[in-house]
PDB file of C-alpha atoms in Angstrom:
ATOM      1  CA  MET A   1     100.034  78.598 114.234  1.00 61.00           C
ATOM      2  CA  GLU A   2     103.694  79.482 114.765  1.00 63.00           C
ATOM      3  CA  ASN A   3     104.698  77.360 111.761  1.00 76.00           C
ATOM      4  CA  GLN A   4     102.035  79.075 109.650  1.00 78.00           C
ATOM      5  CA  CYS A   5     103.360  82.525 110.610  1.00 85.00           C
ATOM      6  CA  SER A   6     106.922  81.473 109.840  1.00 88.00           C
ATOM      7  CA  GLN A   7     105.845  80.185 106.437  1.00 91.00           C
ATOM      8  CA  ILE A   8     103.991  83.396 105.632  1.00 94.00           C
ATOM      9  CA  MET A   9     106.957  85.539 106.667  1.00 95.00           C
ATOM     10  CA  MET A  10     109.288  83.419 104.543  1.00 95.00           C
ATOM     11  CA  PHE A  11     107.038  83.772 101.486  1.00 96.00           C
ATOM     12  CA  ARG A  12     106.700  87.515 102.069  1.00 97.00           C
ATOM     13  CA  LYS A  13     110.465  87.909 102.084  1.00 96.00           C
ATOM     14  CA  GLN A  14     110.824  85.909  98.884  1.00 96.00           C
ATOM     15  CA  LEU A  15     108.075  87.805  97.082  1.00 97.00           C
ATOM     16  CA  LYS A  16     109.402  91.183  98.187  1.00 97.00           C
ATOM     17  CA  ASN A  17     112.683  90.356  96.447  1.00 96.00           C
ATOM     18  CA  ARG A  18     110.994  89.133  93.264  1.00 95.00           C
ATOM     19  CA  LEU A  19     107.987  91.370  92.653  1.00 97.00           C
ATOM     20  CA  SER A  20     107.839  95.079  91.923  1.00 96.00           C
ATOM     21  CA  PRO A  21     107.076  97.220  95.012  1.00 96.00           C
ATOM     22  CA  MET A  22     103.503  97.922  93.876  1.00 96.00           C
ATOM     23  CA  ARG A  23     102.849  94.272  92.994  1.00 97.00           C
ATOM     24  CA  TYR A  24     104.153  93.218  96.380  1.00 97.00           C
ATOM     25  CA  GLU A  25     101.943  95.746  98.189  1.00 97.00           C
ATOM     26  CA  HIS A  26      98.982  94.548  96.129  1.00 98.00           C
ATOM     27  CA  SER A  27      99.724  90.956  97.147  1.00 98.00           C
ATOM     28  CA  LEU A  28      99.776  91.907 100.832  1.00 98.00           C
ATOM     29  CA  SER A  29      96.533  93.836 100.462  1.00 98.00           C
ATOM     30  CA  VAL A  30      94.834  90.927  98.721  1.00 98.00           C
ATOM     31  CA  SER A  31      96.001  88.534 101.441  1.00 98.00           C
ATOM     32  CA  PHE A  32      94.500  90.742 104.167  1.00 98.00           C
ATOM     33  CA  THR A  33      91.256  91.100 102.219  1.00 98.00           C
ATOM     34  CA  CYS A  34      91.117  87.318 101.785  1.00 98.00           C
ATOM     35  CA  MET A  35      91.467  86.899 105.544  1.00 98.00           C
ATOM     36  CA  SER A  36      88.693  89.409 106.143  1.00 98.00           C
ATOM     37  CA  LEU A  37      86.342  87.585 103.772  1.00 98.00           C
ATOM     38  CA  ALA A  38      87.352  84.256 105.306  1.00 98.00           C
ATOM     39  CA  MET A  39      86.316  85.557 108.730  1.00 98.00           C
ATOM     40  CA  ARG A  40      82.966  86.678 107.298  1.00 98.00           C
ATOM     41  CA  TYR A  41      82.207  83.338 105.649  1.00 98.00           C
ATOM     42  CA  GLY A  42      83.736  80.972 108.203  1.00 98.00           C
ATOM     43  CA  TYR A  43      86.580  79.835 105.975  1.00 98.00           C
ATOM     44  CA  ASP A  44      90.123  78.881 107.024  1.00 97.00           C
ATOM     45  CA  MET A  45      91.940  82.219 107.426  1.00 97.00           C
ATOM     46  CA  ASN A  46      95.420  80.699 107.106  1.00 95.00           C
ATOM     47  CA  LYS A  47      94.629  79.157 103.722  1.00 97.00           C
ATOM     48  CA  ALA A  48      92.949  82.357 102.576  1.00 98.00           C
ATOM     49  CA  GLU A  49      95.958  84.444 103.605  1.00 98.00           C
ATOM     50  CA  LEU A  50      98.394  82.162 101.789  1.00 97.00           C
ATOM     51  CA  ALA A  51      96.288  82.105  98.609  1.00 98.00           C
ATOM     52  CA  GLY A  52      96.035  85.881  98.633  1.00 98.00           C
ATOM     53  CA  LEU A  53      99.726  86.391  99.265  1.00 98.00           C
ATOM     54  CA  MET A  54     100.823  84.025  96.501  1.00 98.00           C
ATOM     55  CA  HIS A  55      98.174  84.770  93.863  1.00 98.00           C
ATOM     56  CA  ASP A  56     100.463  86.988  91.751  1.00 98.00           C
ATOM     57  CA  CYS A  57     103.719  85.133  92.377  1.00 97.00           C
ATOM     58  CA  GLY A  58     103.958  84.480  88.635  1.00 95.00           C
ATOM     59  CA  LYS A  59     103.564  88.113  87.633  1.00 94.00           C
ATOM     60  CA  ARG A  60     107.215  89.120  87.749  1.00 91.00           C
ATOM     61  CA  PHE A  61     107.690  88.722  84.002  1.00 91.00           C
ATOM     62  CA  SER A  62     106.125  90.243  80.886  1.00 91.00           C
ATOM     63  CA  ASP A  63     103.076  88.518  79.384  1.00 91.00           C
ATOM     64  CA  GLU A  64     105.164  87.265  76.469  1.00 92.00           C
ATOM     65  CA  VAL A  65     107.763  85.707  78.768  1.00 94.00           C
ATOM     66  CA  ILE A  66     105.013  84.108  80.870  1.00 94.00           C
ATOM     67  CA  LEU A  67     103.522  82.578  77.707  1.00 92.00           C
ATOM     68  CA  LYS A  68     106.895  81.059  76.824  1.00 92.00           C
ATOM     69  CA  LYS A  69     107.241  79.633  80.337  1.00 93.00           C
ATOM     70  CA  CYS A  70     103.697  78.213  80.197  1.00 92.00           C
ATOM     71  CA  LEU A  71     104.471  76.512  76.886  1.00 90.00           C
ATOM     72  CA  LYS A  72     107.792  75.222  78.203  1.00 92.00           C
ATOM     73  CA  HIS A  73     106.176  73.597  81.233  1.00 92.00           C
ATOM     74  CA  GLY A  74     103.065  72.340  79.418  1.00 90.00           C
ATOM     75  CA  ILE A  75     100.761  74.452  81.569  1.00 90.00           C
ATOM     76  CA  LEU A  76      98.218  75.499  78.928  1.00 79.00           C
ATOM     77  CA  ASP A  77      95.250  73.226  78.204  1.00 67.00           C
ATOM     78  CA  THR A  78      93.747  74.860  75.113  1.00 60.00           C
ATOM     79  CA  GLU A  79      94.842  76.989  72.171  1.00 57.00           C
ATOM     80  CA  SER A  80      92.445  79.746  73.279  1.00 56.00           C
ATOM     81  CA  GLU A  81      94.537  80.286  76.404  1.00 53.00           C
ATOM     82  CA  ASN A  82      97.344  81.579  74.170  1.00 55.00           C
ATOM     83  CA  GLN A  83      95.156  84.419  72.949  1.00 62.00           C
ATOM     84  CA  VAL A  84      94.532  86.289  76.217  1.00 83.00           C
ATOM     85  CA  LEU A  85      98.015  86.842  77.578  1.00 87.00           C
ATOM     86  CA  THR A  86      96.987  89.085  80.464  1.00 86.00           C
ATOM     87  CA  VAL A  87      95.401  86.188  82.367  1.00 92.00           C
ATOM     88  CA  LEU A  88      98.180  83.617  81.921  1.00 93.00           C
ATOM     89  CA  HIS A  89     100.077  84.673  85.047  1.00 95.00           C
ATOM     90  CA  ALA A  90      97.388  82.944  87.113  1.00 96.00           C
ATOM     91  CA  LYS A  91      98.068  79.471  85.740  1.00 95.00           C
ATOM     92  CA  TYR A  92     101.803  80.076  85.736  1.00 96.00           C
ATOM     93  CA  GLY A  93     101.508  81.308  89.320  1.00 97.00           C
ATOM     94  CA  ALA A  94      99.726  78.113  90.363  1.00 97.00           C
ATOM     95  CA  TRP A  95     102.521  76.107  88.740  1.00 97.00           C
ATOM     96  CA  LEU A  96     105.160  78.180  90.545  1.00 97.00           C
ATOM     97  CA  ALA A  97     103.323  77.899  93.862  1.00 97.00           C
ATOM     98  CA  GLU A  98     103.381  74.119  93.590  1.00 97.00           C
ATOM     99  CA  ASN A  99     106.769  73.538  91.994  1.00 97.00           C
ATOM    100  CA  LYS A 100     108.910  76.385  93.341  1.00 95.00           C
ATOM    101  CA  TYR A 101     107.260  77.260  96.645  1.00 96.00           C
ATOM    102  CA  GLN A 102     106.185  73.676  97.461  1.00 95.00           C
ATOM    103  CA  ILE A 103     102.541  74.530  98.185  1.00 96.00           C
ATOM    104  CA  ARG A 104     100.559  71.293  97.927  1.00 96.00           C
ATOM    105  CA  ASP A 105      97.100  72.380  99.010  1.00 97.00           C
ATOM    106  CA  GLU A 106      94.810  71.804  95.997  1.00 97.00           C
ATOM    107  CA  GLU A 107      92.303  74.449  97.094  1.00 98.00           C
ATOM    108  CA  ILE A 108      95.006  77.115  97.229  1.00 98.00           C
ATOM    109  CA  LEU A 109      96.439  76.078  93.859  1.00 98.00           C
ATOM    110  CA  SER A 110      92.969  76.118  92.304  1.00 98.00           C
ATOM    111  CA  ALA A 111      92.236  79.592  93.648  1.00 98.00           C
ATOM    112  CA  ILE A 112      95.508  80.970  92.279  1.00 98.00           C
ATOM    113  CA  ALA A 113      94.927  79.339  88.883  1.00 97.00           C
ATOM    114  CA  CYS A 114      91.457  80.853  88.358  1.00 97.00           C
ATOM    115  CA  HIS A 115      91.813  84.233  90.049  1.00 98.00           C
ATOM    116  CA  THR A 116      91.926  86.120  86.720  1.00 96.00           C
ATOM    117  CA  THR A 117      89.071  84.418  84.888  1.00 96.00           C
ATOM    118  CA  GLY A 118      86.862  82.694  87.401  1.00 97.00           C
ATOM    119  CA  LYS A 119      85.330  79.369  86.386  1.00 97.00           C
ATOM    120  CA  PRO A 120      82.108  77.410  86.840  1.00 97.00           C
ATOM    121  CA  ASP A 121      81.461  75.770  90.210  1.00 96.00           C
ATOM    122  CA  MET A 122      84.117  77.684  92.139  1.00 98.00           C
ATOM    123  CA  THR A 123      85.019  76.721  95.698  1.00 98.00           C
ATOM    124  CA  THR A 124      84.649  79.171  98.559  1.00 98.00           C
ATOM    125  CA  LEU A 125      88.363  79.956  98.417  1.00 98.00           C
ATOM    126  CA  ASP A 126      88.223  80.404  94.631  1.00 98.00           C
ATOM    127  CA  LYS A 127      85.520  83.035  95.095  1.00 98.00           C
ATOM    128  CA  ILE A 128      87.204  84.709  98.060  1.00 98.00           C
ATOM    129  CA  LEU A 129      90.460  85.201  96.136  1.00 98.00           C
ATOM    130  CA  TYR A 130      88.791  86.319  92.903  1.00 98.00           C
ATOM    131  CA  ILE A 131      86.721  88.908  94.754  1.00 98.00           C
ATOM    132  CA  ALA A 132      89.560  90.036  97.048  1.00 98.00           C
ATOM    133  CA  ASP A 133      91.755  90.695  94.020  1.00 98.00           C
ATOM    134  CA  TYR A 134      89.043  92.990  92.650  1.00 98.00           C
ATOM    135  CA  ILE A 135      88.073  94.873  95.818  1.00 98.00           C
ATOM    136  CA  GLU A 136      91.318  95.143  97.808  1.00 98.00           C
ATOM    137  CA  PRO A 137      91.822  98.620  99.309  1.00 96.00           C
ATOM    138  CA  ARG A 138      94.527  99.722  96.872  1.00 93.00           C
ATOM    139  CA  ARG A 139      92.225  99.227  93.875  1.00 95.00           C
ATOM    140  CA  TYR A 140      90.669 102.457  92.651  1.00 92.00           C
ATOM    141  CA  LYS A 141      89.895 102.373  88.922  1.00 92.00           C
ATOM    142  CA  ALA A 142      86.619 100.425  88.690  1.00 92.00           C
ATOM    143  CA  GLU A 143      83.589 102.671  89.115  1.00 91.00           C
ATOM    144  CA  ASN A 144      81.572  99.989  90.910  1.00 95.00           C
ATOM    145  CA  LEU A 145      84.148  99.344  93.664  1.00 97.00           C
ATOM    146  CA  PRO A 146      82.054 100.792  96.535  1.00 97.00           C
ATOM    147  CA  GLU A 147      79.124  98.594  95.540  1.00 97.00           C
ATOM    148  CA  MET A 148      81.278  95.498  95.096  1.00 98.00           C
ATOM    149  CA  ARG A 149      83.047  96.035  98.424  1.00 98.00           C
ATOM    150  CA  ALA A 150      79.729  96.202 100.248  1.00 98.00           C
ATOM    151  CA  MET A 151      78.232  93.259  98.351  1.00 98.00           C
ATOM    152  CA  ALA A 152      81.274  91.055  99.008  1.00 98.00           C
ATOM    153  CA  TYR A 153      80.325  90.811 102.678  1.00 98.00           C
ATOM    154  CA  VAL A 154      76.710  89.932 101.895  1.00 98.00           C
ATOM    155  CA  ASP A 155      76.798  87.241  99.199  1.00 97.00           C
ATOM    156  CA  LEU A 156      79.777  85.730  97.365  1.00 98.00           C
ATOM    157  CA  ASP A 157      77.758  84.419  94.412  1.00 97.00           C
ATOM    158  CA  GLN A 158      76.024  87.752  93.835  1.00 97.00           C
ATOM    159  CA  THR A 159      79.407  89.468  93.957  1.00 98.00           C
ATOM    160  CA  MET A 160      80.988  86.998  91.562  1.00 98.00           C
ATOM    161  CA  TYR A 161      78.231  87.558  89.022  1.00 98.00           C
ATOM    162  CA  ALA A 162      78.344  91.328  89.401  1.00 97.00           C
ATOM    163  CA  ILE A 163      82.116  91.491  88.926  1.00 98.00           C
ATOM    164  CA  LEU A 164      82.060  89.100  85.973  1.00 98.00           C
ATOM    165  CA  ASP A 165      79.188  91.044  84.403  1.00 97.00           C
ATOM    166  CA  SER A 166      80.974  94.375  84.714  1.00 96.00           C
ATOM    167  CA  THR A 167      84.266  92.855  83.527  1.00 95.00           C
ATOM    168  CA  LEU A 168      82.675  91.471  80.374  1.00 96.00           C
ATOM    169  CA  GLU A 169      80.945  94.779  79.718  1.00 94.00           C
ATOM    170  CA  TYR A 170      84.229  96.661  80.133  1.00 92.00           C
ATOM    171  CA  LEU A 171      86.203  94.302  77.894  1.00 92.00           C
ATOM    172  CA  THR A 172      83.488  94.357  75.228  1.00 92.00           C
ATOM    173  CA  LYS A 173      83.436  98.160  75.133  1.00 91.00           C
ATOM    174  CA  LYS A 174      87.222  98.285  75.129  1.00 89.00           C
ATOM    175  CA  GLY A 175      87.457  95.714  72.377  1.00 86.00           C
ATOM    176  CA  GLY A 176      89.793  93.576  74.440  1.00 79.00           C
ATOM    177  CA  SER A 177      90.213  89.812  74.214  1.00 84.00           C
ATOM    178  CA  ILE A 178      88.009  87.777  76.521  1.00 90.00           C
ATOM    179  CA  ASP A 179      89.068  84.414  77.861  1.00 92.00           C
ATOM    180  CA  PRO A 180      86.366  81.772  77.200  1.00 92.00           C
ATOM    181  CA  MET A 181      86.515  80.694  80.844  1.00 94.00           C
ATOM    182  CA  THR A 182      85.334  84.150  81.926  1.00 95.00           C
ATOM    183  CA  ARG A 183      82.258  83.775  79.732  1.00 96.00           C
ATOM    184  CA  GLU A 184      81.636  80.283  81.108  1.00 97.00           C
ATOM    185  CA  ALA A 185      81.917  81.571  84.676  1.00 98.00           C
ATOM    186  CA  HIS A 186      79.504  84.426  83.905  1.00 98.00           C
ATOM    187  CA  ILE A 187      76.932  82.024  82.475  1.00 97.00           C
ATOM    188  CA  TYR A 188      77.355  79.671  85.428  1.00 98.00           C
ATOM    189  CA  PHE A 189      76.765  82.317  88.093  1.00 97.00           C
ATOM    190  CA  LYS A 190      73.867  83.852  86.165  1.00 97.00           C
ATOM    191  CA  GLN A 191      72.146  80.466  85.980  1.00 96.00           C
ATOM    192  CA  ARG A 192      72.987  79.726  89.607  1.00 95.00           C
ATOM    193  CA  LEU A 193      71.387  82.953  90.805  1.00 96.00           C
ATOM    194  CA  GLU A 194      68.384  82.526  88.490  1.00 94.00           C
ATOM    195  CA  SER A 195      67.780  79.010  89.829  1.00 93.00           C
ATOM    196  CA  LYS A 196      67.639  80.429  93.355  1.00 88.00           C
ATOM    197  CA  GLY A 197      65.538  83.410  92.311  1.00 88.00           C
ATOM    198  CA  GLU A 198      68.311  85.732  93.457  1.00 81.00           C
ATOM    199  CA  LEU A 199      69.315  87.493  90.250  1.00 79.00           C
ATOM    200  CA  ASN A 200      68.973  91.198  90.988  1.00 62.00           C
ATOM    201  CA  GLY A 201      67.953  93.431  88.137  1.00 49.00           C
ATOM    202  CA  SER A 202      70.654  95.887  89.141  1.00 41.00           C
ATOM    203  CA  VAL A 203      73.562  93.613  88.211  1.00 39.00           C
TER     204      VAL A 203
END
């Protein structure tokens, strides 16, 4: 436990020097929210805290610079990933977490990599981080935040679908680019809830 605390404090110090003040505060808030959700769902709090703290470690550069770094390091898998620049910091962050910060835990790296888009068949940590990033206390813009914050402590799959659904609706209305993985995740969670007879008409 002492080693874990020392590691967290070391990463906090490094991130504080590299991220903007608001991005750093967001990272702390997400890490605490991850721990809270981990307590609710019986997940490892230390892993949840670390994933939350490091999830935006790649977001210290502009989207264009992040794209160049992703191309340089061979991080991108498909051409479509080049089209939605706002989500690339997640994959770059996972690369940084592994190669710069020496984080080897595959669950943590996976959660960081998909925290902007989601994906089919997400692990518990994947879902915890994705949701925590959306509902953390410093968030205030999304109209459905009160509902999502309450739902997050009831059912992770319901919350994933609800957030993905509202995100797609927002991006469609805005005319923004949508990463294909977000659509795949939305379809996956819709089918998952339908198969269990748990798809609420309200989401």
